[in-house]
Amino acid sequence: ETAHTFGVWRCQPRIPWHEPRLWPVHPHMRTRSMVWAMGPTLDIARSDEDKGGAGWTLHDLNITGAWIWPDAGHLLEPLYNVVRPALLASASIEDASLRGASAQHVSAGYKALNGRFEYAKVLDSHQPWRWQPMWRRAIIAATRARLFRQVSKIARERDLWPVHSVTDSAWYLTTQATLTEWHQADNGNLGVLRPKRVHRLSEQDRDTLRALDPNAEKTPSVPAALNLTDEQ
């Protein structure tokens, strides 16, 4: 069981995966044939499909090694107890523009701190203990596991699979010729997806998507191909 441990596992999946970016690997440990996966990733992989998991077995994963810290704890719970009420407070602001700006401000501060866990220059600072890449990867893994459960639920209920995903959002092509980004809500409800923005596809957009080669070694993401990555 991995739910109450903190660690990474060396795996070689034997089943094709729809969207590799949903799977967070350990930093600097990616190869073509093997990956190091975090604990939340293994949990979601082994969870039953009707519970939003991938339904894999240990045989499918072919685990060949592991680093496990059994004394896992909620070290970042004080931070969570500050961030969540701030997000809830921002969601109650009546002015729509101020509400969005407040939520983005809180999220930006949290994401910046999360990024600093893997910022190697802190090793030469007066706070070297802040270099915690494993913490950052565990947070990302947990976020993506929640995203995958929501993606699986949408797939079962609406027969839709995302054309692109990042840590906390997924992009869908709908039957109305639109591209919609669904984002994990910034209202304290972890793992809940809601529509964030909608892009109506032009004929040029459709031509661009038809020209994408899914078998290319480095296929650009759909949002990047349509120049939507910086669009707010």
Short mmCIF file of C-alpha atoms in Angstrom, two decimals:
data_model
loop_
_atom_site.label_atom_id
_atom_site.label_comp_id
_atom_site.label_asym_id
_atom_site.label_seq_id
_atom_site.Cartn_x
_atom_site.Cartn_y
_atom_site.Cartn_z
CA GLU A 1 0.00 0.00 0.00
CA THR A 2 1.25 3.48 -0.85
CA ALA A 3 -1.39 5.79 0.60
CA HIS A 4 0.44 6.36 3.88
CA THR A 5 4.01 6.31 2.61
CA PHE A 6 6.19 8.81 0.79
CA GLY A 7 8.41 7.49 -1.94
CA VAL A 8 9.16 6.77 -5.57
CA TRP A 9 8.88 3.56 -7.55
CA ARG A 10 10.79 2.53 -10.67
CA CYS A 11 8.23 1.28 -13.20
CA GLN A 12 7.96 0.07 -16.76
CA PRO A 13 4.28 0.28 -17.77
CA ARG A 14 3.21 -2.47 -20.16
CA ILE A 15 -0.01 -0.72 -21.21
CA PRO A 16 -0.13 2.25 -23.62
CA TRP A 17 -1.09 5.44 -21.84
CA HIS A 18 -3.38 8.10 -23.29
CA GLU A 19 -1.69 11.21 -21.90
CA PRO A 20 1.83 10.82 -20.48
CA ARG A 21 1.78 14.32 -18.98
CA LEU A 22 -0.73 13.10 -16.42
CA TRP A 23 2.03 10.98 -14.94
CA PRO A 24 4.55 12.93 -12.80
CA VAL A 25 7.95 11.27 -12.61
CA HIS A 26 10.78 11.92 -10.21
CA PRO A 27 12.97 14.85 -11.36
CA HIS A 28 15.99 13.91 -13.51
CA MET A 29 15.06 10.24 -13.58
CA ARG A 30 13.21 9.89 -16.88
CA THR A 31 14.41 7.41 -19.50
CA ARG A 32 12.77 5.96 -22.60
CA SER A 33 12.05 2.60 -20.99
CA MET A 34 11.75 3.28 -17.25
CA VAL A 35 10.29 6.03 -15.05
CA TRP A 36 10.36 6.82 -11.36
CA ALA A 37 6.78 7.48 -10.26
CA MET A 38 5.59 9.14 -7.04
CA GLY A 39 3.32 7.52 -4.46
CA PRO A 40 0.05 9.26 -5.52
CA THR A 41 0.71 8.13 -9.08
CA LEU A 42 0.91 4.49 -8.00
CA ASP A 43 -2.27 4.91 -5.96
CA ILE A 44 -4.26 6.22 -8.93
CA ALA A 45 -2.76 3.61 -11.26
CA ARG A 46 -3.88 0.74 -9.02
CA SER A 47 -7.29 2.21 -8.18
CA ASP A 48 -10.29 0.55 -9.85
CA GLU A 49 -11.58 2.17 -13.04
CA ASP A 50 -15.06 2.65 -11.60
CA LYS A 51 -13.42 4.71 -8.84
CA GLY A 52 -11.62 6.93 -11.35
CA GLY A 53 -8.33 5.04 -11.44
CA ALA A 54 -6.44 3.35 -14.24
CA GLY A 55 -7.16 -0.20 -13.07
CA TRP A 56 -3.57 -1.41 -13.47
CA THR A 57 -2.07 -4.34 -11.56
CA LEU A 58 1.37 -4.65 -10.04
CA HIS A 59 2.22 -6.96 -12.95
CA ASP A 60 1.27 -4.19 -15.41
CA LEU A 61 3.51 -1.69 -13.64
CA ASN A 62 6.52 -4.03 -13.46
CA ILE A 63 8.06 -2.30 -10.44
CA THR A 64 11.79 -2.95 -10.30
CA GLY A 65 12.85 -0.70 -7.43
CA ALA A 66 11.63 1.75 -4.81
CA TRP A 67 12.68 4.39 -2.32
CA ILE A 68 10.16 4.59 0.50
CA TRP A 69 9.88 6.90 3.51
CA PRO A 70 7.31 5.25 5.83
CA ASP A 71 7.18 8.20 8.28
CA ALA A 72 5.17 10.50 6.04
CA GLY A 73 3.47 13.51 7.62
CA HIS A 74 1.41 16.59 6.78
CA LEU A 75 4.31 19.03 6.90
CA LEU A 76 2.58 21.56 4.65
CA GLU A 77 -0.75 21.51 6.47
CA PRO A 78 -0.15 24.96 8.06
CA LEU A 79 0.32 26.39 4.57
CA TYR A 80 -2.87 24.67 3.37
CA ASN A 81 -4.78 26.11 6.32
CA VAL A 82 -3.76 29.60 5.17
CA VAL A 83 -4.23 29.17 1.41
CA ARG A 84 -7.64 27.46 1.45
CA PRO A 85 -9.45 30.17 3.48
CA ALA A 86 -7.85 32.81 1.26
CA LEU A 87 -9.21 31.07 -1.86
CA LEU A 88 -12.64 30.75 -0.27
CA ALA A 89 -12.60 34.43 0.63
CA SER A 90 -11.62 35.42 -2.92
CA ALA A 91 -14.49 33.32 -4.33
CA SER A 92 -17.01 35.34 -2.31
CA ILE A 93 -15.98 38.70 -3.83
CA GLU A 94 -18.88 40.13 -5.83
CA ASP A 95 -16.85 42.01 -8.44
CA ALA A 96 -15.93 39.40 -11.09
CA SER A 97 -12.63 41.01 -12.17
CA LEU A 98 -11.49 41.50 -8.57
CA ARG A 99 -12.60 37.97 -7.69
CA GLY A 100 -10.50 36.49 -10.51
CA ALA A 101 -7.49 38.67 -9.74
CA SER A 102 -7.61 37.75 -6.03
CA ALA A 103 -7.76 34.03 -6.77
CA GLN A 104 -4.87 34.32 -9.24
CA HIS A 105 -2.83 36.26 -6.67
CA VAL A 106 -3.27 33.57 -4.02
CA SER A 107 -2.55 30.79 -6.53
CA ALA A 108 0.55 32.56 -7.83
CA GLY A 109 2.02 32.79 -4.33
CA TYR A 110 1.40 29.10 -3.67
CA LYS A 111 2.79 28.01 -7.03
CA ALA A 112 5.88 30.19 -6.61
CA LEU A 113 6.63 28.59 -3.25
CA ASN A 114 6.08 25.13 -4.72
CA GLY A 115 8.53 25.98 -7.52
CA ARG A 116 11.18 27.09 -5.04
CA PHE A 117 11.27 23.59 -3.58
CA GLU A 118 13.16 22.56 -6.72
CA TYR A 119 15.22 25.75 -7.07
CA ALA A 120 18.76 24.45 -6.51
CA LYS A 121 20.24 27.89 -5.75
CA VAL A 122 18.67 27.82 -2.29
CA LEU A 123 21.32 25.26 -1.39
CA ASP A 124 23.82 28.14 -1.31
CA SER A 125 21.50 30.41 0.67
CA HIS A 126 20.93 30.76 4.39
CA GLN A 127 17.91 28.44 4.06
CA PRO A 128 19.24 25.31 2.30
CA TRP A 129 16.53 23.21 3.94
CA ARG A 130 14.04 24.78 1.51
CA TRP A 131 15.43 22.64 -1.33
CA GLN A 132 12.81 19.88 -1.31
CA PRO A 133 12.25 18.61 -4.89
CA MET A 134 10.54 15.50 -3.56
CA TRP A 135 7.94 17.64 -1.82
CA ARG A 136 7.22 19.50 -5.04
CA ARG A 137 6.88 16.30 -7.06
CA ALA A 138 4.61 14.77 -4.44
CA ILE A 139 2.34 17.84 -4.56
CA ILE A 140 2.24 17.70 -8.37
CA ALA A 141 1.55 13.96 -8.28
CA ALA A 142 -1.35 14.40 -5.87
CA THR A 143 -2.80 17.24 -7.97
CA ARG A 144 -2.57 15.21 -11.17
CA ALA A 145 -4.10 12.19 -9.47
CA ARG A 146 -7.14 14.31 -8.53
CA LEU A 147 -7.22 15.63 -12.09
CA PHE A 148 -7.13 12.12 -13.50
CA ARG A 149 -10.10 11.06 -11.36
CA GLN A 150 -12.10 13.99 -12.72
CA VAL A 151 -10.95 13.30 -16.29
CA SER A 152 -12.04 9.68 -15.90
CA LYS A 153 -15.44 10.76 -14.55
CA ILE A 154 -15.99 13.08 -17.52
CA ALA A 155 -14.92 10.29 -19.88
CA ARG A 156 -17.48 7.91 -18.39
CA GLU A 157 -20.32 10.43 -18.22
CA ARG A 158 -19.75 12.42 -21.44
CA ASP A 159 -17.53 10.16 -23.53
CA LEU A 160 -14.88 12.91 -23.76
CA TRP A 161 -11.12 12.56 -23.35
CA PRO A 162 -8.85 15.63 -23.10
CA VAL A 163 -6.65 16.55 -26.04
CA HIS A 164 -4.14 18.13 -23.66
CA SER A 165 -3.54 18.28 -19.92
CA VAL A 166 -1.25 20.04 -17.49
CA THR A 167 -0.92 19.75 -13.72
CA ASP A 168 -4.36 21.04 -12.79
CA SER A 169 -6.28 21.54 -16.02
CA ALA A 170 -7.43 19.66 -19.11
CA TRP A 171 -8.39 20.84 -22.61
CA TYR A 172 -11.35 19.34 -24.46
CA LEU A 173 -12.52 19.53 -28.05
CA THR A 174 -16.32 19.60 -27.94
CA THR A 175 -18.96 18.86 -30.54
CA GLN A 176 -19.71 22.59 -30.79
CA ALA A 177 -16.38 23.17 -32.54
CA THR A 178 -14.88 24.74 -29.46
CA LEU A 179 -11.81 24.11 -27.35
CA THR A 180 -12.56 24.38 -23.63
CA GLU A 181 -10.10 24.44 -20.74
CA TRP A 182 -11.38 22.82 -17.56
CA HIS A 183 -9.43 23.88 -14.49
CA GLN A 184 -9.37 22.57 -10.94
CA ALA A 185 -11.42 25.07 -8.95
CA ASP A 186 -9.70 27.79 -6.90
CA ASN A 187 -12.48 27.74 -4.33
CA GLY A 188 -11.16 25.26 -1.79
CA ASN A 189 -12.84 22.24 -3.39
CA LEU A 190 -9.74 20.27 -4.31
CA GLY A 191 -10.01 18.19 -7.46
CA VAL A 192 -13.27 19.72 -8.73
CA LEU A 193 -13.12 20.76 -12.40
CA ARG A 194 -14.93 23.75 -13.83
CA PRO A 195 -14.77 25.45 -17.24
CA LYS A 196 -12.16 28.22 -17.24
CA ARG A 197 -12.16 29.54 -20.81
CA VAL A 198 -13.61 28.62 -24.19
CA HIS A 199 -12.00 29.11 -27.60
CA ARG A 200 -14.17 28.80 -30.70
CA LEU A 201 -12.23 27.07 -33.44
CA SER A 202 -11.75 28.90 -36.73
CA GLU A 203 -11.24 27.11 -40.02
CA GLN A 204 -7.52 27.91 -39.72
CA ASP A 205 -7.51 26.33 -36.27
CA ARG A 206 -9.08 23.18 -37.68
CA ASP A 207 -6.45 23.03 -40.45
CA THR A 208 -3.72 23.38 -37.82
CA LEU A 209 -5.13 20.52 -35.76
CA ARG A 210 -5.48 18.27 -38.81
CA ALA A 211 -1.81 18.89 -39.62
CA LEU A 212 -0.59 17.70 -36.20
CA ASP A 213 1.17 14.35 -36.33
CA PRO A 214 0.25 12.28 -33.25
CA ASN A 215 3.15 9.92 -33.96
CA ALA A 216 5.81 12.64 -34.03
CA GLU A 217 8.51 12.39 -31.38
CA LYS A 218 7.69 15.87 -30.08
CA THR A 219 4.10 16.75 -30.95
CA PRO A 220 3.21 20.29 -29.83
CA SER A 221 0.32 20.59 -27.41
CA VAL A 222 -3.02 21.64 -28.85
CA PRO A 223 -3.10 24.97 -26.91
CA ALA A 224 0.46 25.76 -28.02
CA ALA A 225 -0.31 24.89 -31.65
CA LEU A 226 -3.21 27.36 -31.54
CA ASN A 227 -1.15 30.00 -29.66
CA LEU A 228 -3.44 29.84 -26.62
CA THR A 229 -0.87 29.15 -23.92
CA ASP A 230 -0.56 32.81 -22.90
CA GLU A 231 -4.20 33.72 -23.45
CA GLN A 232 -6.07 34.74 -20.32
#
